[in-house]
Every structure is written in C-alpha cells, then in structure tokens.
PDB file of C-alpha atoms in Angstrom:
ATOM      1  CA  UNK A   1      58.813  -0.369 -17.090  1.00  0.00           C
ATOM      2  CA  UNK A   2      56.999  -2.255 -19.784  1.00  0.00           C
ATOM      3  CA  UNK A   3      58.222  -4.635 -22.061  1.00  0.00           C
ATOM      4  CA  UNK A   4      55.615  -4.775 -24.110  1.00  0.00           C
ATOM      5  CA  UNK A   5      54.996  -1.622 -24.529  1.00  0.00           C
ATOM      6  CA  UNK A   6      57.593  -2.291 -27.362  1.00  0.00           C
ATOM      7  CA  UNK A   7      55.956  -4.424 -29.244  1.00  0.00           C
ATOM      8  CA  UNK A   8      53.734  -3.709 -32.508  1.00  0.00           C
ATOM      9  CA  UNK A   9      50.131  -4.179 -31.780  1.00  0.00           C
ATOM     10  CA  UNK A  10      50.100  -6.543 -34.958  1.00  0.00           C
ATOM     11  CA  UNK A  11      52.728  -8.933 -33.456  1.00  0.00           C
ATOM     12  CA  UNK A  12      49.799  -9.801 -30.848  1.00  0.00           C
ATOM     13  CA  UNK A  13      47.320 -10.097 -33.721  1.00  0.00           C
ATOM     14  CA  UNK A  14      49.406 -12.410 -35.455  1.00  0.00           C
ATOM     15  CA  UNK A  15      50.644 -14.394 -32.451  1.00  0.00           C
ATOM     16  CA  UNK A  16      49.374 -18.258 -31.704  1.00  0.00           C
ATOM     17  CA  UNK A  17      49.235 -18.835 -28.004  1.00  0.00           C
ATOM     18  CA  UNK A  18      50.671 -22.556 -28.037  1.00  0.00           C
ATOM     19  CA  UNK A  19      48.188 -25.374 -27.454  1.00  0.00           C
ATOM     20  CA  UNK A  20      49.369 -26.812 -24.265  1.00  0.00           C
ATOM     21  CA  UNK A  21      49.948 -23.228 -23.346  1.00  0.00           C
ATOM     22  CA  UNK A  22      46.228 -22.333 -24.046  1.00  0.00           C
ATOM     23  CA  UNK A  23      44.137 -25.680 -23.120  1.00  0.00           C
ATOM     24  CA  UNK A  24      45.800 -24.797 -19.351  1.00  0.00           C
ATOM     25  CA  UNK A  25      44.619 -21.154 -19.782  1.00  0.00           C
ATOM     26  CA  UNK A  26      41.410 -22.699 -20.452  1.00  0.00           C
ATOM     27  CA  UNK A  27      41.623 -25.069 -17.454  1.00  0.00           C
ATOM     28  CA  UNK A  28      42.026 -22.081 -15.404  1.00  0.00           C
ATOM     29  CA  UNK A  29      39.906 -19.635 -16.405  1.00  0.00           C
ATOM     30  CA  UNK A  30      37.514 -21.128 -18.991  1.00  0.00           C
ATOM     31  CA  UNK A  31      38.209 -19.551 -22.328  1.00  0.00           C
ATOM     32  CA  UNK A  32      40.953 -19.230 -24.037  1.00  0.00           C
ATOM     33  CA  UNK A  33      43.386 -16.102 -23.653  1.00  0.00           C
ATOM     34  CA  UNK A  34      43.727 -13.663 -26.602  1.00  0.00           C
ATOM     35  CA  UNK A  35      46.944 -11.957 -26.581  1.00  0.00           C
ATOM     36  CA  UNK A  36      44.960  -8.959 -28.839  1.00  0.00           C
ATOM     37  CA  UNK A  37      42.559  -8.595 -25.983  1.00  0.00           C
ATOM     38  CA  UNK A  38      45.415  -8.921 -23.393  1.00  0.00           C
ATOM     39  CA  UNK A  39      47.592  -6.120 -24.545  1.00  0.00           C
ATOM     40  CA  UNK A  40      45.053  -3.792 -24.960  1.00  0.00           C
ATOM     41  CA  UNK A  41      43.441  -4.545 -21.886  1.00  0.00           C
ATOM     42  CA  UNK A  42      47.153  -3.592 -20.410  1.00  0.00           C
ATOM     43  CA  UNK A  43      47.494  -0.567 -22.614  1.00  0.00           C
ATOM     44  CA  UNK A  44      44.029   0.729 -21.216  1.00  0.00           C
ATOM     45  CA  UNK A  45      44.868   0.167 -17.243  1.00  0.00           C
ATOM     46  CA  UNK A  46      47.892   1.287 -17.648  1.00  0.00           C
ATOM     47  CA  UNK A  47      47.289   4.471 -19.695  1.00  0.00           C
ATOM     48  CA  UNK A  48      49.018   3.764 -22.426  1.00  0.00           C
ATOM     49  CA  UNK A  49      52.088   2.055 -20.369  1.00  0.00           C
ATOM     50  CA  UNK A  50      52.706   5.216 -18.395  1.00  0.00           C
ATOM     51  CA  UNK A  51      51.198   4.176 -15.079  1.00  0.00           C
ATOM     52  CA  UNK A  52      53.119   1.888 -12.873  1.00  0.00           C
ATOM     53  CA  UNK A  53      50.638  -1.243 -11.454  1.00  0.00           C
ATOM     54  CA  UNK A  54      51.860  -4.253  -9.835  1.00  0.00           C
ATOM     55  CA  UNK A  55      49.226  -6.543 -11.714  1.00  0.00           C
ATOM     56  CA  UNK A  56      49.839  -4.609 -14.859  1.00  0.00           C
ATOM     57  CA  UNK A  57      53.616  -4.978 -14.757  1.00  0.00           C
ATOM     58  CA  UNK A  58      53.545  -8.935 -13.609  1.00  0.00           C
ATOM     59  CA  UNK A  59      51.045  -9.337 -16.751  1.00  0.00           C
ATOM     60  CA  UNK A  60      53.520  -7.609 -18.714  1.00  0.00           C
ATOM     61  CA  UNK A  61      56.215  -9.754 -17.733  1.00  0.00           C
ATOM     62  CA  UNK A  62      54.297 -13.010 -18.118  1.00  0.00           C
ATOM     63  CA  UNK A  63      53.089 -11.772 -21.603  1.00  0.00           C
ATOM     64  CA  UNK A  64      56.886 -10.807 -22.859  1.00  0.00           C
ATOM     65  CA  UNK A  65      57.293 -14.578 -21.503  1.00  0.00           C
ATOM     66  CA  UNK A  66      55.070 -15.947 -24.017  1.00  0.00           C
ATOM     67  CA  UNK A  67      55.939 -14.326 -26.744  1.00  0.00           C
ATOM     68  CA  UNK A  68      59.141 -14.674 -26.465  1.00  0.00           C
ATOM     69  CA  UNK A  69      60.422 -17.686 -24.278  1.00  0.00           C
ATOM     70  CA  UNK A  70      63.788 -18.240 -25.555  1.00  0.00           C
ATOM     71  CA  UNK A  71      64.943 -14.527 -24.566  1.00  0.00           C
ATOM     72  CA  UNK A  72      64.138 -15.641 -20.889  1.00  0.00           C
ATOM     73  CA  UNK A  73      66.370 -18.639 -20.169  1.00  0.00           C
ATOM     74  CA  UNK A  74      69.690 -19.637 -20.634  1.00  0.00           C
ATOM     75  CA  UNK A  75      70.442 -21.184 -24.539  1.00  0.00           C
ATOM     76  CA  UNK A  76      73.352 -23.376 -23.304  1.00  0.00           C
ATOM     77  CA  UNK A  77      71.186 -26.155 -21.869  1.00  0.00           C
ATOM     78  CA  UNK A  78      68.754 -26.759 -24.059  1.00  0.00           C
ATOM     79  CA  UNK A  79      67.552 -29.280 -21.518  1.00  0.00           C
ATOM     80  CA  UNK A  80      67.118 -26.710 -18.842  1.00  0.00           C
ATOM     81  CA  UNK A  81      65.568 -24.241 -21.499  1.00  0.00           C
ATOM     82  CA  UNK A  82      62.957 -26.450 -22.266  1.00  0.00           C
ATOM     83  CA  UNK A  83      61.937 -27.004 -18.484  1.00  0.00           C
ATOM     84  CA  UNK A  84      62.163 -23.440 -17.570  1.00  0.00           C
ATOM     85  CA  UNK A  85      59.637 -22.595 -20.630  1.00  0.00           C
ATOM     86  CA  UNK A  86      57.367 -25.090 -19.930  1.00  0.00           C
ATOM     87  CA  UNK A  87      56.958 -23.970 -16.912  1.00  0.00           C
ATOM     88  CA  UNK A  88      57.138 -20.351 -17.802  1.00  0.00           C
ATOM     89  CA  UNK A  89      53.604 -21.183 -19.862  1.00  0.00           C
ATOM     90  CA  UNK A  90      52.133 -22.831 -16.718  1.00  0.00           C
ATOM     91  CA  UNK A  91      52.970 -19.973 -14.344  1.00  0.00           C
ATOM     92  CA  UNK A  92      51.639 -17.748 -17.481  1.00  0.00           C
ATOM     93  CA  UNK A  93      48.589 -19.659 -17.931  1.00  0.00           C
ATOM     94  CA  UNK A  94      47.714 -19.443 -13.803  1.00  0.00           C
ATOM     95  CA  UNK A  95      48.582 -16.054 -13.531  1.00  0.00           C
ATOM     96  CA  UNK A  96      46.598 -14.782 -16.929  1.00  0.00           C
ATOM     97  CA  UNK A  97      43.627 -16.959 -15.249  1.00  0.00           C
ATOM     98  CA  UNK A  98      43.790 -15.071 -12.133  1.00  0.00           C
ATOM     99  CA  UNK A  99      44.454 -11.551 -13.508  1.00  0.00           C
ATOM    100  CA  UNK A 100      41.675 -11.839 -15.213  1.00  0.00           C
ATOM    101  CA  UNK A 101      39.138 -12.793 -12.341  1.00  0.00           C
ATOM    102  CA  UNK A 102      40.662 -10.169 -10.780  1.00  0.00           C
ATOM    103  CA  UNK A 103      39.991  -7.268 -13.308  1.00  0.00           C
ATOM    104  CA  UNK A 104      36.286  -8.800 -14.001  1.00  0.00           C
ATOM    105  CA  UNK A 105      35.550  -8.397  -9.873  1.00  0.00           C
ATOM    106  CA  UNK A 106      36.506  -4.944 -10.051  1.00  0.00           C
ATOM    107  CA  UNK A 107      35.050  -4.116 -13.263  1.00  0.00           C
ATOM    108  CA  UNK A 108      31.436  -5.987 -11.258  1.00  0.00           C
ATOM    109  CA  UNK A 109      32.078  -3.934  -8.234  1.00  0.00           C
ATOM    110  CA  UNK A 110      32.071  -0.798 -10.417  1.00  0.00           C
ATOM    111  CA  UNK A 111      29.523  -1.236 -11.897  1.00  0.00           C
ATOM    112  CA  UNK A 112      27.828  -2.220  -8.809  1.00  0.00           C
ATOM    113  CA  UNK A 113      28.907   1.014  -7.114  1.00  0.00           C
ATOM    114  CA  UNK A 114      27.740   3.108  -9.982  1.00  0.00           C
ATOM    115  CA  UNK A 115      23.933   1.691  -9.743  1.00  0.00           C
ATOM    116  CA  UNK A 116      23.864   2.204  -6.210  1.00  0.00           C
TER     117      UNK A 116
END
C-alpha cells in the first residue's frame, strides 16, 4: 500500500530535496519541505502505514517520486525522462504544498473543537 513504508527512516534524514524542487515547494507553501518531517508525519496518520488514506497514499506516492525519480519513468529516452521528472517535482512540490494546508486546517479545527 505504501512505498515508503520501505524505506529506512535515515534515508529521509540524509536526503537533499533538490533546489528547483524545493524553491517551488517554497513558492507554494512558504517553507521549505523536510522529507524527515514528511515521513513521519505519514507514519503518524497512517498508523504506522497500516491505515489506508487517500491523502496519505497520494503523499506516499509523490514522496517515493522524489526520492527516487529515475524508478518512475522510462530510461530509454533520456529526453523524455528528464521531462517526466521535472515535472514529477512540480506536481510534488503543488501537491506537498496543498497536503500540508490541508492537514494544518484540520489539525486548527481540532483544536478548535476541543476548546469549545
């Protein structure tokens, strides 16, 4: 369900969102996306990748995409390759924008329930 879910928890530490990648994630949403803070964040909502969620699972996806961009397009046209990751990171960069908006309106509405 996850691909992820595979991946060491150090491999995110370690990993450098590219600049392009990141200065659009920035455009988006403001600050810059942590790929630490994402995974966790999707290993918490998802309890520990066991519980399906549409967001979750299209985060997953987009994160997998980053990380690993080659595995996701064909390597006989580098042309083509090139393209389909650059736009990959774009899509990624939106998406991680919006996801994020998203989870911080629920997490206010919460807590907004909670006090009242």
């Amino acid at each position: 369900m996850y691909k992820i879910k595979e991946i060491p928890e150090k491999h995110f530490k370690e990993f450098e969102v590219p600049k392009t990648v990141q200065k659009e994630i920035i455009e988006y949403h403001g600050k810059p996306l942590d790929p630490l803070a994402a995974y966790r964040l999707l290993k918490k909502e998802t309890k520990g990748f066991t519980k399906a969620h549409p967001q979750a699972e299209q985060a997953d996806q987009l994160l997998h995409e980053l990380l690993f961009p080659e595995k996701e397009v064909k390597k006989n046209d580098p042309t083509q390759a090139k393209t389909q990751i650059a736009l990959r990171k774009r899509k990624l960069a939106r998406t991680a924008s919006l996801l994020k908006l998203k989870l911080k309106l629920k997490l206010k509405l919460a807590a907004q329930k909670q006090s009242a």
